[in-house]
Amino acid sequence: MSLTSTDIARIATLARLQLAPDESTRLQGQINSFFDLVEKMRAVDTTGLEPLAHPVAAIEDITLRLRDDVVSEPNNREANQKSAPAVERGLFLVPKVIE
């Protein structure tokens, strides 16, 4: 997969970016290089390999230090929402920005 200059122009428009022609060309090259790298990685046969929990695990034995999943902060929702312009049932209400 590779992007054309038209694709880059469309992405820039969607992102509301104004790219100079040299920036557009440079960006196209960088994105296409990234896609090339992804294609090379996808071509590697990983059949039978266990997924790694951490990339260092391929080099040495490591034990991930995971903490218990417990609440450590008090619930300040009501205090945090006092300055909000609109709240309903504990949720912030925001104006619709996408039609």
Coordinates of N, CA and C in Angstrom, one line a residue:
M1 N 0.8 -1.2 0.0 CA 0.0 0.0 0.0 C 0.9 1.2 0.0
S2 N 0.6 2.2 -0.8 CA 1.3 3.4 -0.8 C 0.3 4.5 -1.1
L3 N 0.5 5.7 -0.6 CA -0.3 6.8 -0.8 C 0.1 7.7 -1.9
T4 N -0.8 8.3 -2.6 CA -0.5 9.2 -3.7 C -0.5 10.7 -3.1
S5 N -0.1 11.6 -3.9 CA -0.1 13.0 -3.5 C -1.6 13.4 -3.3
T6 N -2.5 12.8 -4.0 CA -3.9 13.2 -3.8 C -4.4 12.7 -2.4
D7 N -3.9 11.5 -2.0 CA -4.3 11.0 -0.7 C -3.7 11.9 0.4
I8 N -2.5 12.4 0.2 CA -1.9 13.3 1.2 C -2.7 14.6 1.3
A9 N -3.1 15.1 0.1 CA -3.9 16.3 0.1 C -5.2 16.1 0.8
R10 N -5.8 15.0 0.6 CA -7.1 14.7 1.3 C -6.9 14.6 2.8
I11 N -5.9 13.9 3.2 CA -5.6 13.8 4.7 C -5.3 15.2 5.3
A12 N -4.5 16.0 4.6 CA -4.2 17.3 5.1 C -5.5 18.1 5.2
T13 N -6.4 18.0 4.2 CA -7.6 18.7 4.3 C -8.4 18.3 5.5
L14 N -8.5 17.0 5.7 CA -9.3 16.4 6.8 C -8.7 16.9 8.2
A15 N -7.4 17.0 8.2 CA -6.7 17.4 9.4 C -6.6 18.9 9.5
R16 N -7.1 19.6 8.5 CA -7.1 21.0 8.5 C -5.6 21.5 8.6
L17 N -4.8 20.9 7.8 CA -3.4 21.3 7.7 C -3.1 21.9 6.3
Q18 N -2.3 22.9 6.3 CA -1.9 23.6 5.1 C -0.5 23.1 4.8
L19 N -0.2 22.3 3.9 CA 1.1 21.8 3.6 C 1.7 22.4 2.4
A20 N 2.9 22.9 2.5 CA 3.6 23.4 1.3 C 3.9 22.1 0.5
P21 N 4.2 22.3 -0.8 CA 4.4 21.2 -1.7 C 5.6 20.3 -1.2
D22 N 6.7 21.0 -0.7 CA 7.8 20.1 -0.3 C 7.4 19.4 1.0
E23 N 6.6 19.9 1.9 CA 6.1 19.2 3.1 C 5.3 18.0 2.7
S24 N 4.4 18.3 1.7 CA 3.5 17.2 1.2 C 4.3 16.0 0.7
T25 N 5.3 16.4 -0.1 CA 6.2 15.3 -0.7 C 7.0 14.6 0.4
R26 N 7.5 15.3 1.3 CA 8.2 14.7 2.4 C 7.3 13.8 3.3
L27 N 6.1 14.3 3.6 CA 5.2 13.5 4.3 C 4.7 12.2 3.6
Q28 N 4.5 12.4 2.3 CA 4.2 11.2 1.5 C 5.3 10.1 1.6
G29 N 6.5 10.6 1.5 CA 7.6 9.6 1.5 C 7.7 9.0 2.9
Q30 N 7.5 9.7 4.0 CA 7.6 9.2 5.3 C 6.5 8.2 5.6
I31 N 5.3 8.5 5.2 CA 4.1 7.6 5.4 C 4.3 6.3 4.5
N32 N 4.7 6.5 3.3 CA 4.9 5.3 2.5 C 6.1 4.4 3.0
S33 N 7.1 5.0 3.6 CA 8.2 4.3 4.2 C 7.6 3.5 5.4
F34 N 6.8 4.1 6.1 CA 6.1 3.4 7.3 C 5.3 2.2 6.8
F35 N 4.5 2.4 5.7 CA 3.7 1.3 5.2 C 4.6 0.2 4.7
D36 N 5.7 0.6 4.1 CA 6.7 -0.5 3.6 C 7.2 -1.3 4.8
L37 N 7.5 -0.6 5.9 CA 8.0 -1.3 7.1 C 6.9 -2.2 7.6
V38 N 5.7 -1.8 7.7 CA 4.6 -2.6 8.1 C 4.4 -3.8 7.2
E39 N 4.5 -3.7 5.9 CA 4.4 -4.8 5.0 C 5.5 -5.8 5.3
K40 N 6.8 -5.3 5.5 CA 7.9 -6.2 5.8 C 7.6 -7.0 7.1
M41 N 7.0 -6.3 8.1 CA 6.7 -7.0 9.4 C 5.6 -8.0 9.2
R42 N 4.6 -7.7 8.4 CA 3.5 -8.6 8.1 C 4.0 -9.8 7.4
A43 N 5.1 -9.7 6.6 CA 5.6 -10.8 5.8 C 6.3 -11.9 6.7
V44 N 6.7 -11.5 7.9 CA 7.4 -12.5 8.8 C 6.4 -13.6 9.2
D45 N 6.9 -14.8 9.1 CA 6.0 -15.9 9.5 C 6.1 -16.1 11.0
T46 N 5.1 -15.8 11.8 CA 5.1 -15.9 13.2 C 4.3 -17.1 13.7
T47 N 4.0 -18.0 12.8 CA 3.2 -19.2 13.2 C 3.9 -20.0 14.3
G48 N 3.2 -20.3 15.3 CA 3.7 -21.1 16.4 C 4.4 -20.3 17.5
L49 N 4.5 -19.0 17.3 CA 5.2 -18.2 18.3 C 4.2 -17.6 19.3
E50 N 4.6 -17.7 20.6 CA 3.8 -17.1 21.6 C 3.9 -15.6 21.6
P51 N 2.8 -14.9 21.7 CA 2.9 -13.4 21.8 C 3.7 -13.0 23.1
L52 N 4.4 -12.0 23.1 CA 5.2 -11.5 24.2 C 4.4 -10.5 25.0
A53 N 4.5 -10.6 26.3 CA 3.8 -9.6 27.2 C 4.7 -8.3 27.2
H54 N 6.0 -8.5 26.9 CA 6.9 -7.3 27.0 C 8.0 -7.7 26.0
P55 N 8.5 -6.7 25.2 CA 9.5 -7.0 24.2 C 10.9 -7.5 24.9
V56 N 11.2 -7.1 26.1 CA 12.4 -7.5 26.7 C 12.3 -9.0 27.1
A57 N 11.2 -9.5 27.2 CA 11.0 -10.9 27.5 C 11.7 -11.8 26.5
A58 N 11.9 -11.3 25.3 CA 12.5 -12.1 24.2 C 14.0 -12.2 24.5
I59 N 14.6 -11.3 25.3 CA 16.0 -11.3 25.6 C 16.3 -11.9 26.9
E60 N 15.5 -11.6 27.9 CA 15.8 -12.1 29.3 C 14.5 -12.4 30.0
D61 N 14.6 -13.2 31.1 CA 13.4 -13.4 31.9 C 13.1 -12.2 32.7
I62 N 11.9 -11.8 32.6 CA 11.5 -10.6 33.4 C 10.2 -10.9 34.1
T63 N 10.0 -10.3 35.2 CA 8.7 -10.4 35.9 C 8.1 -9.0 35.9
L64 N 6.9 -8.9 35.3 CA 6.3 -7.6 35.3 C 5.8 -7.2 36.7
R65 N 6.1 -6.1 37.1 CA 5.6 -5.6 38.4 C 4.3 -4.9 38.2
L66 N 3.3 -5.6 38.5 CA 1.9 -5.1 38.4 C 1.4 -4.8 39.7
R67 N 0.8 -3.7 39.9 CA 0.1 -3.4 41.2 C -1.3 -3.9 41.2
D68 N -1.9 -4.0 42.3 CA -3.3 -4.4 42.4 C -4.1 -3.3 41.8
D69 N -5.2 -3.6 41.2 CA -6.1 -2.7 40.6 C -7.1 -2.2 41.6
V70 N -6.7 -1.2 42.4 CA -7.6 -0.7 43.4 C -7.7 0.8 43.3
V71 N -8.8 1.3 43.8 CA -9.1 2.8 43.7 C -8.2 3.5 44.7
S72 N -7.4 4.4 44.3 CA -6.5 5.1 45.2 C -6.9 6.6 45.4
E73 N -7.8 7.1 44.5 CA -8.1 8.5 44.6 C -9.6 8.6 45.0
P74 N -10.0 9.6 45.8 CA -11.4 9.8 46.2 C -12.2 10.2 45.0
N75 N -13.5 9.9 45.0 CA -14.4 10.4 43.9 C -14.8 11.8 44.1
N76 N -14.3 12.7 43.3 CA -14.5 14.1 43.4 C -15.4 14.6 42.2
R77 N -16.2 13.7 41.7 CA -17.0 14.1 40.5 C -17.8 15.3 40.7
E78 N -18.6 15.4 41.8 CA -19.5 16.5 42.0 C -18.7 17.8 42.1
A79 N -17.6 17.8 42.8 CA -16.8 19.0 43.0 C -16.2 19.4 41.6
N80 N -15.7 18.4 40.8 CA -15.1 18.7 39.5 C -16.2 19.2 38.5
Q81 N -17.4 18.8 38.7 CA -18.4 19.2 37.7 C -19.1 20.6 38.1
K82 N -18.8 21.1 39.3 CA -19.4 22.4 39.7 C -19.1 23.5 38.7
S83 N -18.0 23.5 38.0 CA -17.7 24.6 37.1 C -18.1 24.3 35.7
A84 N -18.7 23.1 35.4 CA -19.1 22.7 34.1 C -20.3 23.5 33.7
P85 N -20.4 23.9 32.4 CA -21.6 24.7 32.0 C -22.9 23.8 32.0
A86 N -22.7 22.5 31.7 CA -23.9 21.6 31.7 C -23.5 20.2 32.1
V87 N -24.3 19.7 33.0 CA -24.1 18.3 33.5 C -25.4 17.6 33.6
E88 N -25.4 16.3 33.2 CA -26.7 15.6 33.3 C -26.3 14.2 33.8
R89 N -26.9 13.7 34.8 CA -26.8 12.4 35.4 C -25.3 12.1 35.5
G90 N -24.5 13.0 36.0 CA -23.1 12.8 36.3 C -22.2 12.9 35.1
L91 N -22.7 13.3 33.9 CA -21.9 13.4 32.7 C -21.8 14.8 32.2
F92 N -20.7 15.2 31.7 CA -20.5 16.5 31.1 C -21.3 16.6 29.8
L93 N -22.0 17.6 29.6 CA -22.7 17.8 28.3 C -21.9 18.8 27.5
V94 N -21.6 18.5 26.3 CA -20.8 19.4 25.4 C -21.6 19.6 24.1
P95 N -21.4 20.7 23.4 CA -22.1 21.0 22.2 C -21.7 20.0 21.1
K96 N -22.6 19.7 20.3 CA -22.4 18.8 19.2 C -21.5 19.5 18.2
V97 N -20.4 18.8 17.8 CA -19.4 19.4 16.9 C -19.4 18.6 15.5
I98 N -19.9 17.5 15.5 CA -20.0 16.7 14.2 C -21.4 16.5 13.8
E99 N -21.7 16.9 12.6 CA -23.1 16.7 12.1 C -23.4 15.3 11.7

